[in-house]
């Protein structure tokens, strides 16, 4: 449903980082209402369907003015009235975990989109090692929505709800699985700290003299890639079921400034700060 006009707020990574490359919302929009112009996203509210698909893939919850679709469910099944456009896989994953749904009650001849949505969902659930969904006939839910709407009688067994949206929600609900895998190139990384300082989810962090890549927290925003001057960070597609990687750090003494610093490799002889100063311009006094 639509409240105010849909907009992309300043929380968008393209608003905060110059070299950000995230385009999740534009890629998922069925009517191309979201476009990239001058390295920023614009949302055309006149053609926006308010389907909410963009809400479920945004890594920073940067879209406002749109709500997830209000849906009906009975028992373990989504039931009529179903939206003409089927729910996305990301949305159904949240229904799966939050309300423990396992089916959609629909006629696949008249609503083939929902059958396709369940098929896509089941591919993801298989990778997540989760129970599969099924399609059940509308009569199996015991619902006559047209008659009840006509006589204005609510079925006490049918519930209505919206699920929370966003990749952060998915990470919280499926912490044992990673969809995005930050990978550090040990040969390139200077351990400058830019990636873990800019990560809003602390998927990259310094912990007890170890560098930790906790991909179960990663929402795929790409901030780490955008700020890395050494092109040492890449994001790979998941899922992965052992998401935490611990990279032990070693203590070294900088040959230029003589200060002690932490490094990922034993052959590092210059600290990250001195590495940015060419020709040994940073000495003992600065």
XYZ file of C-alpha atoms in Angstrom:
286
model
C 0.000 0.000 0.000
C 1.093 3.588 -0.616
C 1.135 6.325 2.006
C 3.230 9.337 1.030
C 4.921 9.491 -2.356
C 7.622 6.802 -2.540
C 11.139 8.217 -2.302
C 14.710 6.993 -1.903
C 16.158 8.634 1.196
C 19.661 9.717 2.138
C 20.291 6.306 3.713
C 20.916 4.970 0.197
C 24.562 3.955 -0.166
C 24.805 5.874 -3.422
C 23.979 9.021 -1.466
C 26.718 8.431 1.098
C 29.583 6.881 -0.883
C 30.931 8.172 -4.166
C 31.988 4.813 -5.595
C 29.051 2.727 -4.349
C 27.721 0.304 -6.955
C 24.572 -1.084 -5.287
C 21.595 -1.232 -7.655
C 19.469 -3.863 -5.947
C 16.241 -1.839 -6.019
C 16.600 -0.887 -9.692
C 17.303 -4.486 -10.702
C 14.216 -5.858 -8.941
C 11.691 -3.171 -9.983
C 9.189 -4.771 -12.403
C 8.302 -1.492 -14.168
C 11.706 0.243 -14.096
C 10.384 2.977 -11.831
C 13.840 3.219 -10.251
C 16.720 4.444 -12.353
C 20.332 5.516 -11.815
C 21.023 9.104 -12.856
C 24.307 10.869 -12.111
C 25.337 8.068 -9.732
C 22.129 8.470 -7.709
C 18.806 6.664 -7.707
C 15.602 8.374 -8.764
C 12.153 6.888 -8.192
C 9.324 7.740 -10.577
C 6.292 7.689 -8.299
C 3.891 8.013 -11.248
C 4.661 4.527 -12.573
C 5.574 2.870 -9.260
C 3.262 -0.069 -8.492
C 3.965 0.036 -4.738
C 4.549 -3.717 -4.977
C 7.214 -3.442 -2.295
C 9.778 -5.677 -4.005
C 12.429 -2.974 -3.624
C 11.867 -2.840 0.135
C 12.950 -6.434 0.575
C 16.253 -6.109 -1.305
C 17.431 -2.715 -0.021
C 20.464 -3.276 2.244
C 20.018 -0.036 4.197
C 16.207 0.420 4.385
C 16.509 3.576 2.298
C 13.078 3.528 0.606
C 10.102 5.242 2.233
C 6.520 5.947 1.208
C 5.833 2.272 0.412
C 4.591 -0.462 2.710
C 4.789 -4.229 2.254
C 1.571 -5.703 0.872
C -1.098 -6.605 3.418
C -1.657 -10.342 2.967
C -4.124 -12.912 4.281
C -3.191 -16.261 5.773
C -4.941 -19.187 7.392
C -3.114 -21.964 9.168
C 0.171 -22.424 7.313
C -0.978 -20.970 3.969
C -1.289 -17.613 2.276
C -4.891 -17.386 1.075
C -7.133 -15.216 -1.088
C -7.359 -12.419 -1.803
C -3.886 -12.756 -3.284
C -2.198 -9.841 -5.036
C -2.105 -9.977 -8.834
C 1.674 -9.763 -8.671
C 3.142 -12.624 -6.665
C 5.349 -11.932 -3.676
C 9.109 -11.940 -4.145
C 11.343 -14.706 -2.853
C 12.766 -12.343 -0.220
C 9.311 -11.526 1.115
C 8.223 -15.176 1.182
C 11.369 -16.091 3.102
C 10.252 -13.735 5.855
C 6.728 -15.198 5.852
C 8.343 -18.619 6.081
C 10.262 -17.753 9.235
C 8.027 -15.220 10.971
C 4.649 -16.928 10.514
C 5.844 -20.471 9.710
C 3.862 -20.579 6.461
C 4.463 -23.459 4.072
C 1.877 -23.063 1.287
C -0.070 -20.777 -1.021
C -3.738 -21.496 -1.665
C -4.346 -20.625 -5.311
C -5.436 -21.934 -8.693
C -2.260 -22.301 -10.765
C -4.243 -22.040 -14.017
C -5.516 -18.559 -13.194
C -2.592 -17.441 -11.003
C 0.531 -18.958 -12.602
C 2.692 -16.186 -11.153
C 2.187 -17.530 -7.654
C 3.135 -21.043 -8.726
C 6.338 -19.669 -10.245
C 7.019 -17.682 -7.064
C 6.742 -20.835 -4.947
C 9.067 -22.695 -7.330
C 11.699 -19.939 -7.018
C 11.242 -19.866 -3.259
C 11.767 -23.618 -2.985
C 15.085 -23.371 -4.825
C 16.276 -20.918 -2.182
C 14.821 -22.939 0.689
C 16.678 -25.990 -0.578
C 19.950 -24.068 -0.399
C 18.952 -22.797 3.040
C 18.164 -26.388 4.114
C 14.614 -25.369 5.032
C 11.216 -27.115 4.511
C 9.648 -26.639 1.079
C 6.409 -24.805 0.224
C 3.506 -26.258 -1.754
C 0.552 -25.062 -3.800
C -2.840 -26.101 -2.400
C -6.293 -25.637 -3.945
C -8.170 -22.577 -2.632
C -10.895 -24.862 -1.230
C -8.345 -26.572 1.004
C -8.213 -23.445 3.140
C -11.970 -23.443 3.542
C -12.404 -19.862 2.377
C -15.114 -18.175 0.358
C -13.712 -14.661 0.268
C -16.101 -13.366 -2.385
C -19.188 -14.339 -0.372
C -17.766 -13.033 2.883
C -16.815 -9.734 1.306
C -20.349 -9.411 -0.113
C -22.066 -9.938 3.221
C -19.284 -8.185 5.213
C -18.597 -11.104 7.541
C -15.033 -11.642 8.723
C -13.713 -15.159 8.995
C -12.132 -15.431 12.462
C -9.683 -18.048 11.150
C -8.219 -15.759 8.492
C -5.521 -13.373 9.649
C -4.016 -10.319 7.973
C -0.480 -9.058 8.335
C 2.478 -7.339 6.743
C 5.985 -8.628 7.234
C 8.969 -6.380 7.973
C 11.122 -5.702 4.938
C 14.819 -5.469 4.163
C 17.957 -7.538 3.895
C 18.730 -6.780 7.521
C 15.559 -8.627 8.508
C 16.576 -11.625 6.413
C 20.021 -11.714 8.030
C 18.434 -11.658 11.480
C 16.028 -14.450 10.592
C 18.580 -16.656 8.832
C 21.837 -16.018 10.718
C 23.112 -19.519 9.924
C 23.210 -18.739 6.188
C 25.128 -16.074 4.269
C 23.946 -14.697 0.932
C 26.898 -12.319 0.573
C 30.462 -13.324 1.338
C 33.023 -10.527 1.898
C 36.427 -11.814 0.885
C 39.737 -10.153 1.753
C 42.696 -10.448 -0.608
C 45.611 -10.868 1.808
C 48.115 -9.756 -0.810
C 46.333 -6.463 -1.454
C 44.954 -5.603 1.977
C 46.948 -2.966 3.895
C 44.743 -3.279 6.995
C 43.925 0.413 6.862
C 40.557 -0.183 8.549
C 38.389 1.669 6.035
C 36.205 -1.362 5.292
C 35.267 -2.206 8.854
C 34.727 1.447 9.775
C 32.231 1.937 6.956
C 30.371 -1.379 7.361
C 26.956 -0.602 8.926
C 26.407 -4.238 9.955
C 29.875 -4.924 11.454
C 30.238 -7.804 9.034
C 33.903 -6.790 8.885
C 35.487 -5.922 12.208
C 38.631 -5.971 14.284
C 38.249 -8.239 17.299
C 40.945 -9.344 19.778
C 43.775 -8.765 17.286
C 41.903 -10.727 14.634
C 40.144 -9.497 11.538
C 36.715 -11.107 11.417
C 34.581 -11.465 8.293
C 31.099 -12.289 9.565
C 29.210 -12.764 6.320
C 26.020 -13.837 8.136
C 25.583 -10.139 8.946
C 26.395 -8.893 5.452
C 23.529 -7.294 3.527
C 25.525 -6.808 0.328
C 25.519 -3.006 0.407
C 29.038 -2.939 -1.063
C 30.315 -0.156 1.205
C 33.495 -2.114 1.889
C 34.283 -2.391 -1.802
C 33.469 1.258 -2.399
C 35.970 2.590 0.136
C 38.830 0.120 -0.320
C 41.668 1.980 -2.028
C 43.586 -1.223 -2.623
C 40.786 -3.227 -4.267
C 41.275 -5.887 -1.629
C 37.594 -6.546 -0.854
C 35.191 -8.485 -3.051
C 31.626 -9.660 -2.434
C 30.768 -13.145 -3.609
C 27.331 -14.723 -3.874
C 26.212 -17.275 -1.268
C 24.689 -19.079 0.369
C 27.291 -20.386 2.775
C 26.608 -22.233 6.012
C 29.875 -21.469 7.835
C 29.818 -17.709 7.576
C 32.454 -16.556 10.099
C 36.089 -16.344 9.040
C 38.810 -15.265 11.465
C 42.049 -13.853 10.062
C 44.771 -13.651 12.749
C 46.879 -10.488 12.764
C 50.583 -10.215 13.450
C 52.443 -7.396 15.165
C 55.166 -5.664 13.146
C 57.376 -2.573 13.385
C 57.226 -0.022 10.600
C 60.575 0.445 8.875
C 59.721 4.085 8.152
C 58.197 5.528 11.331
C 59.323 2.777 13.729
C 55.828 2.473 15.184
C 54.250 -0.909 15.938
C 51.281 -1.871 13.789
C 49.100 -4.886 13.025
C 49.259 -6.675 9.702
C 47.691 -9.657 7.982
C 51.033 -10.901 6.688
C 54.437 -11.291 8.269
C 56.214 -9.714 5.284
C 54.654 -6.266 5.825
C 57.416 -3.820 6.728
C 55.569 -0.514 6.372
C 52.453 0.540 8.294
C 49.286 1.578 6.380
C 49.878 5.297 7.077
C 53.438 5.289 5.801
C 52.391 3.185 2.834
C 50.330 6.162 1.655
C 53.356 8.485 1.789
C 55.606 8.012 -1.194
C 59.398 8.297 -1.094
C 59.553 7.910 2.713
C 58.113 11.392 3.303
C 56.619 10.343 6.666
C 59.411 10.168 9.216
C 59.857 9.590 12.943
C 58.458 12.990 13.911
C 55.024 12.818 12.196
